[in-house]
JSON list of C-alpha atoms in Angstrom, two decimals:
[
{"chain": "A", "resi": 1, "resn": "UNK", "atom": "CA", "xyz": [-13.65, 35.31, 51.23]},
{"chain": "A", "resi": 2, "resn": "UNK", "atom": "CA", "xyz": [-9.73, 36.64, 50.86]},
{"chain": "A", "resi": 3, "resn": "UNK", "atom": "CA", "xyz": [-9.06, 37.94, 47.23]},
{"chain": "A", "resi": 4, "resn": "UNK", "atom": "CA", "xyz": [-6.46, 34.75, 46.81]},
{"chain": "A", "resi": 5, "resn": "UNK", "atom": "CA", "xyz": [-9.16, 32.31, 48.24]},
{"chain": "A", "resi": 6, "resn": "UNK", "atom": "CA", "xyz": [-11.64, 33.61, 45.37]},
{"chain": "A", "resi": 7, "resn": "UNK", "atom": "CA", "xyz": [-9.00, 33.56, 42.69]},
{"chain": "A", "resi": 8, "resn": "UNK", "atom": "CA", "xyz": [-7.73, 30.16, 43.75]},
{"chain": "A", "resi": 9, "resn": "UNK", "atom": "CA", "xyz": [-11.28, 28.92, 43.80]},
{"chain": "A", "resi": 10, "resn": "UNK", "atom": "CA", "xyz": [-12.09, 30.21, 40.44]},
{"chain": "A", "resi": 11, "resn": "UNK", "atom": "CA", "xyz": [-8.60, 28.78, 39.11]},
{"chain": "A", "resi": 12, "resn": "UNK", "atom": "CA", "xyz": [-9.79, 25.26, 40.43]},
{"chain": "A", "resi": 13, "resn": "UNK", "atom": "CA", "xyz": [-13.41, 25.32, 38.73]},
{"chain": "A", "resi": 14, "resn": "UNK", "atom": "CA", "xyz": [-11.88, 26.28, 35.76]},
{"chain": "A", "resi": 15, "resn": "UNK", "atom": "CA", "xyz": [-9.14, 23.37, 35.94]},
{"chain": "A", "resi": 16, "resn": "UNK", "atom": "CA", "xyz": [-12.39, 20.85, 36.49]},
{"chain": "A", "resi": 17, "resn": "UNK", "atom": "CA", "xyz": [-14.06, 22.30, 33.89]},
{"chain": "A", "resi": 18, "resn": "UNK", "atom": "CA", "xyz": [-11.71, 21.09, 31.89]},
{"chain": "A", "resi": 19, "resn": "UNK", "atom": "CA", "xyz": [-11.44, 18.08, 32.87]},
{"chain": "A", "resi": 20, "resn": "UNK", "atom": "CA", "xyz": [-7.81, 19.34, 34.34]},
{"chain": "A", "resi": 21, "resn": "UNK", "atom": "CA", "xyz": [-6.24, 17.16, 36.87]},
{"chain": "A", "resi": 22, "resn": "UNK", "atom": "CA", "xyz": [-3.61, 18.73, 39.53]},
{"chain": "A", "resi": 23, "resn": "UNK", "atom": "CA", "xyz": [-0.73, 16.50, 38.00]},
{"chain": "A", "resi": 24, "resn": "UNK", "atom": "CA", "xyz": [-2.11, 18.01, 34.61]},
{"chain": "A", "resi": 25, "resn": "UNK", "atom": "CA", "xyz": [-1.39, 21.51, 35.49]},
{"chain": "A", "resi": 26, "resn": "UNK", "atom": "CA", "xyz": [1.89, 20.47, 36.93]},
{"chain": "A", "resi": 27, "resn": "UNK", "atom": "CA", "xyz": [3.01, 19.19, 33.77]},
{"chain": "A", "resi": 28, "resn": "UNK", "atom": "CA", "xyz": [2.12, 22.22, 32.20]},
{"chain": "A", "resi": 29, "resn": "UNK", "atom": "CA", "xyz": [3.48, 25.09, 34.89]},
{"chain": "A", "resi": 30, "resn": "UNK", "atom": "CA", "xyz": [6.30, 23.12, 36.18]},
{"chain": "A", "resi": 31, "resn": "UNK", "atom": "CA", "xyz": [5.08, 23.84, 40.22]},
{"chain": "A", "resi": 32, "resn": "UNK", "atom": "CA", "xyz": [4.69, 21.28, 42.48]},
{"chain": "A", "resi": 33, "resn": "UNK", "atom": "CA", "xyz": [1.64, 19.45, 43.61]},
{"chain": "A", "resi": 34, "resn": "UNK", "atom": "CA", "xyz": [1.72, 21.04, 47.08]},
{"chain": "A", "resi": 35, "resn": "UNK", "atom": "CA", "xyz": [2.05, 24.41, 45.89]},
{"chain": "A", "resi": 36, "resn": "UNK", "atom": "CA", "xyz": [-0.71, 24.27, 43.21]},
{"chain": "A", "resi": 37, "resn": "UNK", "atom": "CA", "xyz": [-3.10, 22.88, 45.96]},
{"chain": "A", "resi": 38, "resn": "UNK", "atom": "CA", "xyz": [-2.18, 26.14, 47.83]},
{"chain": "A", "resi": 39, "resn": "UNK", "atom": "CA", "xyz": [-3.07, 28.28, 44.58]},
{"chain": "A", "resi": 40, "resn": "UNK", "atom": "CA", "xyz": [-6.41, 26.62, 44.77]},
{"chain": "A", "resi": 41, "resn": "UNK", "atom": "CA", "xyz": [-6.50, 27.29, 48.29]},
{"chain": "A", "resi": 42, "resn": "UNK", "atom": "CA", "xyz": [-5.78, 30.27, 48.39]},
{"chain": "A", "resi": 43, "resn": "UNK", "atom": "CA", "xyz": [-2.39, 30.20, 50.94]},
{"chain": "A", "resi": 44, "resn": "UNK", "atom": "CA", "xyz": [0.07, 30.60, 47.98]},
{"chain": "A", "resi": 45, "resn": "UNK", "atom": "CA", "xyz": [2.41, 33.80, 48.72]},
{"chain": "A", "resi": 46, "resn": "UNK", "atom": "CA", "xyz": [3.73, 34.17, 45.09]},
{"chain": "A", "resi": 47, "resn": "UNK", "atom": "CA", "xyz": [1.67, 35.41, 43.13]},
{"chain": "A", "resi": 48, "resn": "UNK", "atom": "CA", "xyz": [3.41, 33.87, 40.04]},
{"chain": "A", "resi": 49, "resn": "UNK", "atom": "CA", "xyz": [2.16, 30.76, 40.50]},
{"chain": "A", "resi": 50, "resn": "UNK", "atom": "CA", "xyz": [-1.63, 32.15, 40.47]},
{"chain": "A", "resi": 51, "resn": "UNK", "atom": "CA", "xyz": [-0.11, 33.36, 37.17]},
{"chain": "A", "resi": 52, "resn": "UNK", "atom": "CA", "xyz": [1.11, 30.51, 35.77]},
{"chain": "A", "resi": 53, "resn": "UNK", "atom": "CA", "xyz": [-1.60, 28.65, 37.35]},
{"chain": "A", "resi": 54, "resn": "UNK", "atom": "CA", "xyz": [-3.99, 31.02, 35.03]},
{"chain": "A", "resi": 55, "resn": "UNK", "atom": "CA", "xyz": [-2.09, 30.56, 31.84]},
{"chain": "A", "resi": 56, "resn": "UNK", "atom": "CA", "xyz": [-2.20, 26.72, 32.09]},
{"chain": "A", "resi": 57, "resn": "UNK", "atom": "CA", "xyz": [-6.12, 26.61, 32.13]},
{"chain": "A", "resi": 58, "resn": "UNK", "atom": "CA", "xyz": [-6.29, 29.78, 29.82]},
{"chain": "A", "resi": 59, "resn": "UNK", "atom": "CA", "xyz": [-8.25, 32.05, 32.03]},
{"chain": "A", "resi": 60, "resn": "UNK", "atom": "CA", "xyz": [-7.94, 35.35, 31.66]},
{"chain": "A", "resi": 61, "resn": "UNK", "atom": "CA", "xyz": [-5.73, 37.09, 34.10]},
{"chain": "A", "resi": 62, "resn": "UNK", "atom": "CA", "xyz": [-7.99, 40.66, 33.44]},
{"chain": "A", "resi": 63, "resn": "UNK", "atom": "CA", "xyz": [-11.01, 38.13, 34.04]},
{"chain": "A", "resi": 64, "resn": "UNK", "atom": "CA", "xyz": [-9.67, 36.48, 37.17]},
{"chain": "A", "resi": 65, "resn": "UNK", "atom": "CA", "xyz": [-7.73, 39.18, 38.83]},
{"chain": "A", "resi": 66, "resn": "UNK", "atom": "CA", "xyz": [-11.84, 40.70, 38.72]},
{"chain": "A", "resi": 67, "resn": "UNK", "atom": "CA", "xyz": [-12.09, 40.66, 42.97]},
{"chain": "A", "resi": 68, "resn": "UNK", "atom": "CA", "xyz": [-12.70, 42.87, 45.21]},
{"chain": "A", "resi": 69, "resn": "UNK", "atom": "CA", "xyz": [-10.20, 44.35, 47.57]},
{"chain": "A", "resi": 70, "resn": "UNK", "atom": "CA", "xyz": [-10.13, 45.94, 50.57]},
{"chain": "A", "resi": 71, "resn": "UNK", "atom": "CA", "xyz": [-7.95, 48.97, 49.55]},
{"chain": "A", "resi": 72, "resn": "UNK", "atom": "CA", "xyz": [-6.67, 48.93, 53.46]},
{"chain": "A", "resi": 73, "resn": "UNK", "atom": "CA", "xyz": [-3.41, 50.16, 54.18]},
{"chain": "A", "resi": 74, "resn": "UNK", "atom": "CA", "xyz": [-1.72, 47.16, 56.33]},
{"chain": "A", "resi": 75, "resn": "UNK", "atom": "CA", "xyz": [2.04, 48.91, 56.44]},
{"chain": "A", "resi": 76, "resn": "UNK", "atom": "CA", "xyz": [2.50, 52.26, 57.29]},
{"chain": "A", "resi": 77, "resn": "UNK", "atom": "CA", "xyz": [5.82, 54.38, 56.98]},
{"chain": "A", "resi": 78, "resn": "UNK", "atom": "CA", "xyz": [7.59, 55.07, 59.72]},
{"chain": "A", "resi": 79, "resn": "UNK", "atom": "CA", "xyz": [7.94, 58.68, 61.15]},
{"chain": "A", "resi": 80, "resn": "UNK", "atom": "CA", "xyz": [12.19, 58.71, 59.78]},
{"chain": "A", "resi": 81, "resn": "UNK", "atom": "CA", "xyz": [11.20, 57.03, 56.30]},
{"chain": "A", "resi": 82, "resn": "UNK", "atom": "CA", "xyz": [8.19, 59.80, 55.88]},
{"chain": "A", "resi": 83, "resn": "UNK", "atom": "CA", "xyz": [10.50, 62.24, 56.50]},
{"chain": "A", "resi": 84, "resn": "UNK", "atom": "CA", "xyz": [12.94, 60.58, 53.84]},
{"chain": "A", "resi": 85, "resn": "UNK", "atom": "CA", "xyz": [9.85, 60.24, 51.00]},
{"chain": "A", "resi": 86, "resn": "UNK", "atom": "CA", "xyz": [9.00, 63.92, 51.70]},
{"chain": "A", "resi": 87, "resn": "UNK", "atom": "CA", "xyz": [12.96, 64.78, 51.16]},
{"chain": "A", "resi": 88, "resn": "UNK", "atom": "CA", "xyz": [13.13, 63.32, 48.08]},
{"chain": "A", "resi": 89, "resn": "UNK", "atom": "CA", "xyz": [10.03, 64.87, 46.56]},
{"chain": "A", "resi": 90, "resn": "UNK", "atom": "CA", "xyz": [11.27, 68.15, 47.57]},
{"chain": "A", "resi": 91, "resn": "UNK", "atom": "CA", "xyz": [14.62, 67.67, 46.01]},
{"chain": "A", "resi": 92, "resn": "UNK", "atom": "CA", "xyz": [12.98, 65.70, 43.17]},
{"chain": "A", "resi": 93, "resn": "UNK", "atom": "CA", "xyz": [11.01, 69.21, 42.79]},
{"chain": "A", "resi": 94, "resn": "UNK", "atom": "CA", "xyz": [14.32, 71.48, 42.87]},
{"chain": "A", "resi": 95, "resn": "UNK", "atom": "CA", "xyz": [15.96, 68.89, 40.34]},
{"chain": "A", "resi": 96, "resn": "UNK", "atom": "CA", "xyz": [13.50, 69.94, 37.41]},
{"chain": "A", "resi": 97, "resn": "UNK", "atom": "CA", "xyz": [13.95, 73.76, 38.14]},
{"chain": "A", "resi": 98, "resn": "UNK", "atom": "CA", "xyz": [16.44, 75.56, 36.04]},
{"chain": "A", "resi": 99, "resn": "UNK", "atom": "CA", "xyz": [18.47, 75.85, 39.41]},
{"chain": "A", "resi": 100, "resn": "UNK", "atom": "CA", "xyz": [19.87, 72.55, 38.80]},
{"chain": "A", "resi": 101, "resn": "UNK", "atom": "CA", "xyz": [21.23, 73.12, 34.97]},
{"chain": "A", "resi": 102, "resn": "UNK", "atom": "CA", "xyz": [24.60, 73.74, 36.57]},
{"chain": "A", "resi": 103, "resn": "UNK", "atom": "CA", "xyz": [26.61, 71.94, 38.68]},
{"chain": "A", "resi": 104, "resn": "UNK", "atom": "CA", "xyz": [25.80, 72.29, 42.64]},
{"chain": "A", "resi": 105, "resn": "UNK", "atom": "CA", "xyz": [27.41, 70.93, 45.43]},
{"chain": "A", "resi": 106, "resn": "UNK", "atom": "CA", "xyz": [25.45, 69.66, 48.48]},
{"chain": "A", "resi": 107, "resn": "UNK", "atom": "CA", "xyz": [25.73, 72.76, 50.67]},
{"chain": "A", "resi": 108, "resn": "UNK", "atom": "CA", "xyz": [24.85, 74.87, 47.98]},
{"chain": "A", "resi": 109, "resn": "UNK", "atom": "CA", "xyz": [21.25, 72.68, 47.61]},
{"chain": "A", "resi": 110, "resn": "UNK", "atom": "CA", "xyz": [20.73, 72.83, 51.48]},
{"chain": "A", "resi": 111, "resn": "UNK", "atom": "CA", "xyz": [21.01, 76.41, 51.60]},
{"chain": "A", "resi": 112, "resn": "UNK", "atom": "CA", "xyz": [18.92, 77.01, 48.42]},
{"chain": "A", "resi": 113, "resn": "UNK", "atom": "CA", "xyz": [16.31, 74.83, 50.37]},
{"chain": "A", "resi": 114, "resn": "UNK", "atom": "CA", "xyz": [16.37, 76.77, 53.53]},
{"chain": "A", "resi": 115, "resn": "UNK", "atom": "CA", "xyz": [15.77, 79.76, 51.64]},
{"chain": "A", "resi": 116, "resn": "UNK", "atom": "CA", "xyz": [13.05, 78.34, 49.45]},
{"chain": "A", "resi": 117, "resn": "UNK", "atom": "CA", "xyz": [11.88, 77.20, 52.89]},
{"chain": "A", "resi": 118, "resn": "UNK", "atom": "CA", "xyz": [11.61, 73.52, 51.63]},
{"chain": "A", "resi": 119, "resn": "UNK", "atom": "CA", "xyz": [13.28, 72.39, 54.52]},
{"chain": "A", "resi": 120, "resn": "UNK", "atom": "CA", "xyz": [14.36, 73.61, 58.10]},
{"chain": "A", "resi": 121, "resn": "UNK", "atom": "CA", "xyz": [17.86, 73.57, 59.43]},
{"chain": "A", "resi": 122, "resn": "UNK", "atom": "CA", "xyz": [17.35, 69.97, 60.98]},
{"chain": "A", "resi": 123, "resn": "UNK", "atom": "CA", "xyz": [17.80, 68.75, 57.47]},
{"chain": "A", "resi": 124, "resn": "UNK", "atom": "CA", "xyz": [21.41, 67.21, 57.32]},
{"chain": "A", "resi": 125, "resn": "UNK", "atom": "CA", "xyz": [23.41, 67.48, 54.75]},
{"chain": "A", "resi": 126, "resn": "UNK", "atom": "CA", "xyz": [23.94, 63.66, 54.71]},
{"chain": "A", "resi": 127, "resn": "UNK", "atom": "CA", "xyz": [20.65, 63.73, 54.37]},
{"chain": "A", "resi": 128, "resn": "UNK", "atom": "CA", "xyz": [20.39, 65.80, 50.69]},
{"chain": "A", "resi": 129, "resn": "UNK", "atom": "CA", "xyz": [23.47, 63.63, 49.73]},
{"chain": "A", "resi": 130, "resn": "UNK", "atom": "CA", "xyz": [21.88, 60.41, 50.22]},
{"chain": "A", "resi": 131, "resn": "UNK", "atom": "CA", "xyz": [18.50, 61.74, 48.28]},
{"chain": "A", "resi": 132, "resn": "UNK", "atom": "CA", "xyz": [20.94, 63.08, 45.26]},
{"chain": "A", "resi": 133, "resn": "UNK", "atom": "CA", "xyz": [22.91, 59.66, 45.05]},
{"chain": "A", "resi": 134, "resn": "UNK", "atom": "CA", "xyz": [19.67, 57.93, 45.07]},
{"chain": "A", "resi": 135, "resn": "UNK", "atom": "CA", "xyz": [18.81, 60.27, 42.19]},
{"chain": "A", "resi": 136, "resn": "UNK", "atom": "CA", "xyz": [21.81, 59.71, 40.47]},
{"chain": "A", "resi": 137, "resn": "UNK", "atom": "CA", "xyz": [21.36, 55.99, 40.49]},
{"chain": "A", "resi": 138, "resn": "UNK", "atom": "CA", "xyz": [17.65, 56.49, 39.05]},
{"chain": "A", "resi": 139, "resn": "UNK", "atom": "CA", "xyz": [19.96, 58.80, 35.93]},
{"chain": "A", "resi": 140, "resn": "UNK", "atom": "CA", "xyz": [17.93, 61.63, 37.59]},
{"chain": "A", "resi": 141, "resn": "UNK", "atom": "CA", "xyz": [20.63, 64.06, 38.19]},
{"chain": "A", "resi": 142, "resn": "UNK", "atom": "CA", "xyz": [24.51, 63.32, 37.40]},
{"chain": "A", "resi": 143, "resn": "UNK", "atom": "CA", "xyz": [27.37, 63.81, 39.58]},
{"chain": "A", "resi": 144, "resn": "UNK", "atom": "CA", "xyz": [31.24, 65.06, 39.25]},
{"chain": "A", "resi": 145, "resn": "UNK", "atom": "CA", "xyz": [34.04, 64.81, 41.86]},
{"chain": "A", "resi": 146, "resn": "UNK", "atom": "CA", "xyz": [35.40, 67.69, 43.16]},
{"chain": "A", "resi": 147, "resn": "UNK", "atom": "CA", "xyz": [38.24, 66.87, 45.47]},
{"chain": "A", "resi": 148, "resn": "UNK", "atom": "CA", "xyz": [35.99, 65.62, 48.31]},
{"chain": "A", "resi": 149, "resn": "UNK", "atom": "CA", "xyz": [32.79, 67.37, 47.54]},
{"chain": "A", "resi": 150, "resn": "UNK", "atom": "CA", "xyz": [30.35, 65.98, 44.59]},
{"chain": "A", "resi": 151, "resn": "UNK", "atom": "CA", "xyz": [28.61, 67.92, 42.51]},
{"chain": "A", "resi": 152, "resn": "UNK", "atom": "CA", "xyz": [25.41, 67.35, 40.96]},
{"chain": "A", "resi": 153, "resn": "UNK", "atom": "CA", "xyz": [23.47, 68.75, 38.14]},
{"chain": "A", "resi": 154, "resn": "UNK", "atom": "CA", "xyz": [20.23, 67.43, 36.41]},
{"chain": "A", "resi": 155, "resn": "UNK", "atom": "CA", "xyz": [20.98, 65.22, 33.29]}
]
């Protein structure tokens, strides 16, 4: 039995227990008919209605959420977004060293990551600036204009 089949199963003995009808749990939770029968079913996609669904015939969501899973990996990254996660560590990695107390622009990173060897020259520039300004937006590292180059430094 799927994890949401189980959880909507134990949702619905629960809601008879109590003498619960569906129309009784959509006064409380606000979700339509339909979509509660999925919850008990088990087809529901958002999980806030299992939620909700759970708080309406106070079961315990540590109690309920109790099923086993089959810790299979259904989506893989793709060979260009690896490489991307694996940037960004590295540069995550450089941004805690004392290297980035002062400002540095994004040549100055590459070429301190060549020679570190945390990268190899196929690593574009672009590249490093799109993992910084990610950073930046995270308040990871902050950034100063500098005619047309940016400069970035940790905060």
């Amino acid at each position: 039995m799927s994890y949401k089949k189980e959880i909507g199963n134990r949702l619905k003995l629960k809601r008879e227990k109590l003498n619960y009808t569906i129309d009784h749990v959509r006064e409380i939770t606000k979700i339509s008919s339909g979509s509660l029968y999925r919850v008990e079913s088990g087809d529901a996609e958002n999980i806030d209605f299992y939620v909700k669904y759970a708080k309406a015939v106070d079961y315990a969501l540590s109690e309920l959420m109790d099923v086993s899973l089959n810790s299979v990996t259904i989506y893989k990254l793709k060979a260009d977004l690896k490489q991307k996660v694996n940037l960004t560590a590295k540069v995550r990695k450089l941004v805690v060293s004392k290297y980035f107390a002062d400002y540095r622009t994004v040549a100055e990173i590459k070429e301190k990551m060549q020679s570190d060897k945390l990268i190899d020259v196929s690593v574009t520039s672009g590249a490093i600036s799109n993992v910084l300004n990610n950073l930046r937006k995270e308040g990871i590292v902050i950034s100063i204009s500098n005619g047309r180059k940016n400069l970035y430094k940790r905060k």
